């Protein structure tokens, strides 16, 4: 009886588990259409599977050799029929993506026919050569390799782990990055990884004690600091695209003091795994010429999903203020997301799909780049619509039984984000930075949805200030402060906006309040001191700067500010000392170089002044004062030709600056070019006719060329404007009688 | 499903051993005296889902071995030679009783088709009675469909039921993982 059982089981098992092997293969295909590994399947596998399924790759096994594939044939059939492999979420026809992994229906069918016909090899000579994979850097040795500080041990089992590793950028120069490669050390357990740029090292400062070990968390927020440098690139790593190469002209920037944060989604493998990821960076020769920006639609505030709800819908939309090309898209939700959609409604009424994911799975999330940029004219409305399933039918539901879920950073909270990488196009030459207009539209929209949105209000105010709309910015900062009266940073920004709007009194009040709110922060104190310098209250400024020296980190700006205050008080020696200290801290500090140069001219050391001012001009080539002083220094050190070329450059930058023409006239006179000197002085007086010195100088030049009558009338002109002008009176007296 | 009837198989198979251990010695008795239950864990060294269950099987073994539950790690695939399994054991720090299912007798006996998959037997006077076969828990719903963590622990429940002489519930869903590779491929 037991034996009988055995036989029965054998047949039963065969019939259930291996239908393809026991059922007769349908004979519909003629012999020549036989599907073989060598002819049809290897090319499919090498193109669509091998990037992960090679020895050491992210896939669990290699599919490079026929023997490997034959063994896995039944599974290959399963996973391609169900479209579990290759991993690819977007529905076809809803956005044309460059990196689409989706198999065509024909390929799926070929695999089916191959497996069902016994997975034959065919003629090995017909098979293409398998692709070659290397465990090292695919683009050769990177220009800079960053490694996580301490290897992290992932536990053997349990839920997935999200961990953030901080990799400080160690260089003292800015570099533009044309390509990045992540080597995660154990690709099989890294689902995906995001690299974020933390411009202010804020995350590291938030986690002072533990950042070296990596910080747990699925989502993170970083502080982008006080300059407008919007996120611009998706730095998203997935196992089959280890190298991220940016388009020509579009490298991304890394500045001294920046951190990279590697945000990894890790899957326990069954044994403890050690992760010691490395990031390789390849430098671009040239800075970026095109400046994309990441825009986000979001509906987080609407996320309040009742337990059991299978069809919870949230939406968002955003109207574009400028023409853009969409380069890529990154939809993001957590475990309850089911259907994720994004599209654009063009001003002409046309609907353009950007993406549609009918069966969201956070484990297989990705950035999707368009094969060709999607042009969206200004006035286009971007839309997102996400559907969530908070029932226990949703197997991804992290709660059993389901509970009410709202937005948040934990993996058990939810999110509704649609990120787009856009490149502004058709940008008018003299218009504002189009990214500021995008930022403004985006933040305005966020505020309409959530009037109390702190970040939106702050960013909108900053964008207004950057667009030169200081009064508007001040209003927004005031609004922010009425909700957050103790926000020292907003108070300081209010002061800066008011100062720019010309309200020095209001500015001073705001800076003073900001200092009171947060005595330890140095920005407001610095701004106040600088304002005092500007309004020539040098003693107050000196006092303020000295105060900053006591509790702020050594800073070249504070030192040079103190120098300016001292110089204003007439204490040149002490000023010089402070400028020198500033240069010890930062050899390129502009203020110190400029003012030391000025002091050198005043103390008759023009050669030294030339060196200092040349260094200053290198830092700020467009600064007219610097060029003017440099020209003076050249002239004093007998380098008339250099002085002339400085001044001519400066005049090109600012043709209507009378003092430049006057200075040029003097240098020309000094090198004997009297006729040209007269022309330039005339030019200066044309721009600034009420300048008695100018008329006096013109008179001198004309007297030297023998034009006595003209000279006389010029001196008289000067005296009409300034009856006490001693020089003009003396010059007039020296003229030979008419 | 017909296969969920209780099958009766001999605990010791006189004519042929069930398989071999890593030293090549025959394994012919799955339930030495004192065993109250036998668990076969069908595993494959290169199957990621199977590997992810190693800590869970070890946990159950730690918990139930003292109560007379005998755990066997069964390797049915032809690639899993004694050398491969030995290095896999070392890699994953596994200290267990391995059986190489060289003729896939155990696979057929338990009707296993997937790794990871488990079967629970109780010894009786006339052989081993199969009480449970299928998934370990419900973390994986199908290939690519995975819960953040398991909410039903089918194998653990089955062992507890067996030890308490209670009826054993059927698995709540299919086993998910890598197909067992047949040994008789052309």
mmCIF file with all atom_site columns, C-alpha atoms in Angstrom, chain A residues 26 32 126 144 147 179 186 259 345 359 540 545 670 683:
data_model
loop_
_atom_site.group_PDB
_atom_site.id
_atom_site.type_symbol
_atom_site.label_atom_id
_atom_site.label_alt_id
_atom_site.label_comp_id
_atom_site.label_asym_id
_atom_site.label_entity_id
_atom_site.label_seq_id
_atom_site.pdbx_PDB_ins_code
_atom_site.Cartn_x
_atom_site.Cartn_y
_atom_site.Cartn_z
_atom_site.occupancy
_atom_site.B_iso_or_equiv
_atom_site.pdbx_formal_charge
_atom_site.auth_seq_id
_atom_site.auth_comp_id
_atom_site.auth_asym_id
_atom_site.auth_atom_id
_atom_site.pdbx_PDB_model_num
ATOM 1  C CA . UNK A 1 26  ? 1.724  22.215  -28.478 1.00 0.00 ? 26  UNK A CA 1
ATOM 2  C CA . UNK A 1 32  ? 12.440 26.481  -37.963 1.00 0.00 ? 32  UNK A CA 1
ATOM 3  C CA . UNK A 1 126 ? 24.760 31.371  -32.463 1.00 0.00 ? 126 UNK A CA 1
ATOM 4  C CA . UNK A 1 144 ? 37.178 61.395  -5.384  1.00 0.00 ? 144 UNK A CA 1
ATOM 5  C CA . UNK A 1 147 ? 33.462 56.046  2.229   1.00 0.00 ? 147 UNK A CA 1
ATOM 6  C CA . UNK A 1 179 ? 29.000 61.268  -12.773 1.00 0.00 ? 179 UNK A CA 1
ATOM 7  C CA . UNK A 1 186 ? 26.770 44.033  -0.841  1.00 0.00 ? 186 UNK A CA 1
ATOM 8  C CA . UNK A 1 259 ? 27.742 66.622  3.082   1.00 0.00 ? 259 UNK A CA 1
ATOM 9  C CA . UNK A 1 345 ? -2.756 69.682  -18.715 1.00 0.00 ? 345 UNK A CA 1
ATOM 10 C CA . UNK A 1 359 ? 0.406  48.665  -8.614  1.00 0.00 ? 359 UNK A CA 1
ATOM 11 C CA . UNK A 1 540 ? 28.710 101.225 17.556  1.00 0.00 ? 540 UNK A CA 1
ATOM 12 C CA . UNK A 1 545 ? 31.877 93.315  16.068  1.00 0.00 ? 545 UNK A CA 1
ATOM 13 C CA . UNK A 1 670 ? 49.727 111.817 -16.429 1.00 0.00 ? 670 UNK A CA 1
ATOM 14 C CA . UNK A 1 683 ? 32.529 113.000 -20.785 1.00 0.00 ? 683 UNK A CA 1
#
